[in-house]
Short mmCIF file of C-alpha atoms in Angstrom, two decimals:
data_model
loop_
_atom_site.label_atom_id
_atom_site.label_comp_id
_atom_site.label_asym_id
_atom_site.label_seq_id
_atom_site.Cartn_x
_atom_site.Cartn_y
_atom_site.Cartn_z
CA LEU A 1 0.00 0.00 0.00
CA LEU A 2 2.84 2.42 0.81
CA HIS A 3 4.38 1.73 -2.63
CA LEU A 4 1.04 2.59 -4.29
CA LEU A 5 0.69 5.81 -2.30
CA ALA A 6 4.24 6.86 -3.19
CA LEU A 7 3.56 6.13 -6.85
CA CYS A 8 0.45 8.31 -6.78
CA LEU A 9 2.33 11.18 -5.16
CA ILE A 10 5.09 11.00 -7.79
CA GLN A 11 2.66 11.28 -10.67
CA GLY A 12 0.31 13.81 -9.12
CA VAL A 13 -2.74 11.55 -9.29
CA ALA A 14 -5.53 12.72 -7.02
CA SER A 15 -7.28 9.35 -6.86
CA LEU A 16 -6.17 5.80 -6.15
CA ASP A 17 -8.64 4.53 -8.79
CA ILE A 18 -6.03 3.36 -11.35
CA ASP A 19 -5.27 0.09 -13.10
CA TYR A 20 -2.15 -0.72 -11.09
CA ARG A 21 0.42 -3.40 -11.91
CA GLU A 22 1.98 -4.89 -8.80
CA ASN A 23 5.44 -5.24 -10.32
CA VAL A 24 6.15 -1.54 -11.09
CA THR A 25 9.79 -0.91 -10.20
CA SER A 26 10.24 2.73 -11.20
CA THR A 27 8.77 5.69 -13.05
CA LEU A 28 10.47 7.65 -15.82
CA THR A 29 9.53 11.33 -15.67
CA LEU A 30 10.41 14.36 -17.75
CA SER A 31 12.85 16.78 -16.16
CA ASN A 32 11.45 19.48 -18.46
CA GLY A 33 7.70 18.72 -18.44
CA ILE A 34 5.20 21.58 -18.05
CA ASP A 35 2.38 21.54 -15.49
CA TRP A 36 -0.44 22.65 -17.81
CA GLY A 37 -3.60 20.66 -18.44
CA ASP A 38 -4.81 17.47 -16.82
CA TRP A 39 -3.33 14.01 -16.37
CA GLY A 40 -5.03 11.29 -18.37
CA PRO A 41 -5.55 7.76 -17.10
CA VAL A 42 -2.66 5.46 -16.24
CA GLU A 43 -2.61 2.60 -18.75
CA PHE A 44 -0.51 -0.57 -18.52
CA CYS A 45 0.35 -3.32 -20.97
CA GLU A 46 -1.38 -6.52 -19.95
CA GLU A 47 0.32 -8.52 -17.19
CA GLY A 48 3.48 -10.21 -18.42
CA SER A 49 4.00 -7.88 -21.37
CA TYR A 50 6.17 -4.82 -21.98
CA SER A 51 6.55 -2.11 -24.58
CA HIS A 52 8.70 -3.02 -27.58
CA GLY A 53 7.69 0.01 -29.66
CA PHE A 54 5.86 3.32 -29.64
CA GLU A 55 4.20 5.92 -31.85
CA VAL A 56 3.36 9.60 -31.44
CA ARG A 57 0.51 11.70 -32.79
CA PHE A 58 1.85 14.97 -34.12
CA GLU A 59 0.46 18.16 -35.66
CA PRO A 60 2.96 19.69 -38.11
CA SER A 61 3.60 23.41 -38.22
CA GLY A 62 1.29 25.60 -40.25
CA ALA A 63 -1.82 25.85 -38.08
CA THR A 64 -2.69 29.13 -36.38
CA ASP A 65 -2.51 27.45 -32.97
CA GLU A 66 -0.01 24.60 -33.14
CA THR A 67 0.12 21.80 -30.59
CA ALA A 68 3.03 19.60 -31.83
CA MET A 69 2.64 16.27 -29.97
CA SER A 70 -0.90 15.30 -29.00
CA GLY A 71 -0.57 11.67 -28.01
CA VAL A 72 1.69 8.67 -27.36
CA LYS A 73 0.92 5.01 -28.01
CA LEU A 74 2.98 2.16 -26.49
CA TYR A 75 2.92 -1.17 -28.34
CA CYS A 76 3.14 -4.18 -26.05
CA SER A 77 4.37 -7.76 -26.41
CA ASP A 78 5.22 -10.64 -24.11
CA LYS A 79 8.73 -12.00 -23.53
CA ASP A 80 8.38 -14.20 -26.63
CA HIS A 81 7.48 -11.08 -28.67
CA PHE A 82 3.87 -11.99 -29.35
CA ASP A 83 1.88 -8.74 -29.59
CA THR A 84 -0.57 -8.09 -26.76
CA GLY A 85 -2.04 -4.75 -27.90
CA TYR A 86 -1.27 -1.12 -27.12
CA VAL A 87 -1.96 1.56 -24.48
CA THR A 88 -2.37 5.33 -24.87
CA SER A 89 -3.51 7.35 -21.81
CA VAL A 90 -5.06 10.63 -23.15
CA VAL A 91 -4.85 11.44 -26.89
CA GLY A 92 -5.81 14.75 -28.52
CA THR A 93 -7.69 15.22 -31.78
CA THR A 94 -5.06 17.17 -33.73
CA GLY A 95 -2.32 15.77 -35.93
CA GLU A 96 -1.54 12.39 -37.48
CA TRP A 97 0.06 9.22 -36.13
CA GLN A 98 3.70 9.15 -37.26
CA GLY A 99 4.25 5.42 -37.65
CA MET A 100 5.37 2.70 -35.26
CA ARG A 101 8.99 2.80 -34.03
CA VAL A 102 10.12 -0.65 -32.85
CA CYS A 103 13.15 -1.95 -31.00
CA HIS A 104 15.07 -4.40 -33.18
CA GLU A 105 15.73 -6.38 -30.00
CA GLY A 106 14.22 -6.30 -26.55
CA PHE A 107 12.03 -3.62 -24.98
CA LEU A 108 11.93 0.10 -24.19
CA THR A 109 14.03 0.94 -21.14
CA GLY A 110 14.59 4.71 -21.28
CA MET A 111 13.07 7.95 -22.53
CA ARG A 112 13.45 11.70 -22.76
CA ALA A 113 11.56 14.54 -24.48
CA GLU A 114 12.18 17.77 -26.33
CA VAL A 115 10.00 20.43 -24.71
CA LEU A 116 9.50 24.06 -25.68
CA GLU A 117 9.40 26.23 -22.57
CA PRO A 118 6.41 28.61 -22.10
CA GLN A 119 6.53 31.30 -24.79
CA GLY A 120 4.52 34.02 -23.12
CA ILE A 121 1.22 35.62 -24.07
CA LEU A 122 2.24 36.80 -27.56
CA HIS A 123 3.70 33.53 -28.87
CA ASP A 124 2.39 30.02 -29.54
CA ASP A 125 2.97 27.35 -26.87
CA VAL A 126 3.45 23.75 -27.99
CA ALA A 127 5.10 22.08 -24.92
CA VAL A 128 6.28 18.53 -25.87
CA GLU A 129 7.67 18.62 -29.41
CA ASN A 130 9.26 15.17 -29.68
CA ILE A 131 10.34 12.13 -27.67
CA GLU A 132 13.16 9.63 -27.89
CA VAL A 133 13.15 6.17 -26.34
CA GLN A 134 16.03 3.81 -25.74
CA CYS A 135 15.99 0.04 -26.15
CA ASN A 136 17.85 -2.33 -23.80
CA TYR A 137 19.35 0.35 -21.51
CA ASP A 138 22.22 1.42 -23.79
CA GLY A 139 20.99 0.15 -27.15
CA GLU A 140 19.39 1.85 -30.12
CA ILE A 141 17.54 5.14 -29.74
CA LEU A 142 14.20 5.61 -31.52
CA THR A 143 12.77 9.06 -32.33
CA GLY A 144 9.04 9.78 -32.41
CA VAL A 145 9.02 12.44 -35.14
CA HIS A 146 11.52 12.24 -37.96
CA ASP A 147 12.35 15.49 -39.76
CA LEU A 148 10.72 17.64 -37.07
CA PRO A 149 9.02 20.63 -38.72
CA LYS A 150 10.40 24.09 -38.07
CA PHE A 151 9.06 24.88 -34.62
CA THR A 152 11.00 27.07 -32.25
CA PRO A 153 13.55 24.52 -30.95
CA GLY A 154 12.82 23.13 -27.52
CA THR A 155 15.29 21.67 -25.04
CA TRP A 156 16.00 17.96 -24.72
CA GLY A 157 15.83 16.62 -21.17
CA GLU A 158 18.13 13.96 -19.78
CA PHE A 159 17.43 10.27 -20.42
CA GLU A 160 15.82 8.40 -17.55
CA HIS A 161 16.14 4.61 -17.45
CA CYS A 162 14.28 1.68 -15.95
CA ASP A 163 15.91 -0.20 -13.11
CA PRO A 164 17.99 -3.22 -14.23
CA GLY A 165 15.81 -6.24 -14.95
CA SER A 166 12.75 -4.19 -15.89
CA ALA A 167 11.27 -2.49 -18.96
CA VAL A 168 8.60 0.06 -19.84
CA CYS A 169 5.14 -1.38 -19.21
CA GLY A 170 2.77 1.61 -19.11
CA LEU A 171 2.32 5.35 -19.39
CA GLN A 172 0.42 8.43 -18.35
CA THR A 173 0.28 11.70 -20.29
CA ARG A 174 -0.69 15.19 -19.29
CA TYR A 175 -2.67 17.09 -21.91
CA GLU A 176 -3.83 20.67 -22.31
CA GLY A 177 -6.94 20.54 -24.49
CA ILE A 178 -8.73 23.17 -26.49
CA LEU A 179 -8.60 26.59 -24.90
CA VAL A 180 -9.63 30.03 -26.08
CA GLY A 181 -6.52 31.33 -27.82
CA ASP A 182 -3.66 28.90 -27.19
CA ASP A 183 -3.62 25.18 -26.32
CA SER A 184 -0.47 23.10 -26.07
CA GLY A 185 -1.33 19.41 -26.54
CA THR A 186 0.89 17.00 -24.57
CA THR A 187 2.69 18.87 -21.79
CA ASP A 188 4.17 16.08 -19.64
CA LEU A 189 4.70 12.34 -19.72
CA ILE A 190 5.42 9.43 -17.38
CA PHE A 191 6.55 5.93 -18.36
CA PHE A 192 6.23 3.09 -15.84
CA CYS A 193 8.76 0.23 -15.65
CA CYS A 194 7.85 -3.30 -14.58
CA VAL A 195 10.14 -6.13 -13.54
CA PHE A 196 10.57 -9.06 -15.94
#
């Protein structure tokens, strides 16, 4: 119970009504996330499965009010690499899915994001512009959006990694929806790691 309460405090969840996996070992958070909008639901891969790939929903530049990233999807498989579905948390309505990025071997074990800091009242806020994930702790790095359109460049945070012997098994995203004037899409992100 204490582990569950600590987990809820880390992610800023006001309620204990979440689909909780007992074998969560750590949470990967953004060092540069922005506290706008609301947290969506926590979603986990089914028991015994982990994320071997991901995909982002992205709105390219050109709109009057741009949002950049508006959703993240984790693709799940078991240890034998049989697909078990996907999880998403909250997903916005703007943009297009950018295509599945898959680890050639193993599972996702690290992540970081490129985030544009608040731009002030006269400029467009987009918050999370892109994410990168790492496979197998120090293996290949996969990028959510290739050839990122010409937004004002954000800042990449530091990679966070799962504890040894675990891999990404779920996520939660924070999303600022439609507002009068300026909405930002995905503003923060948490990945959960589960023990093998």
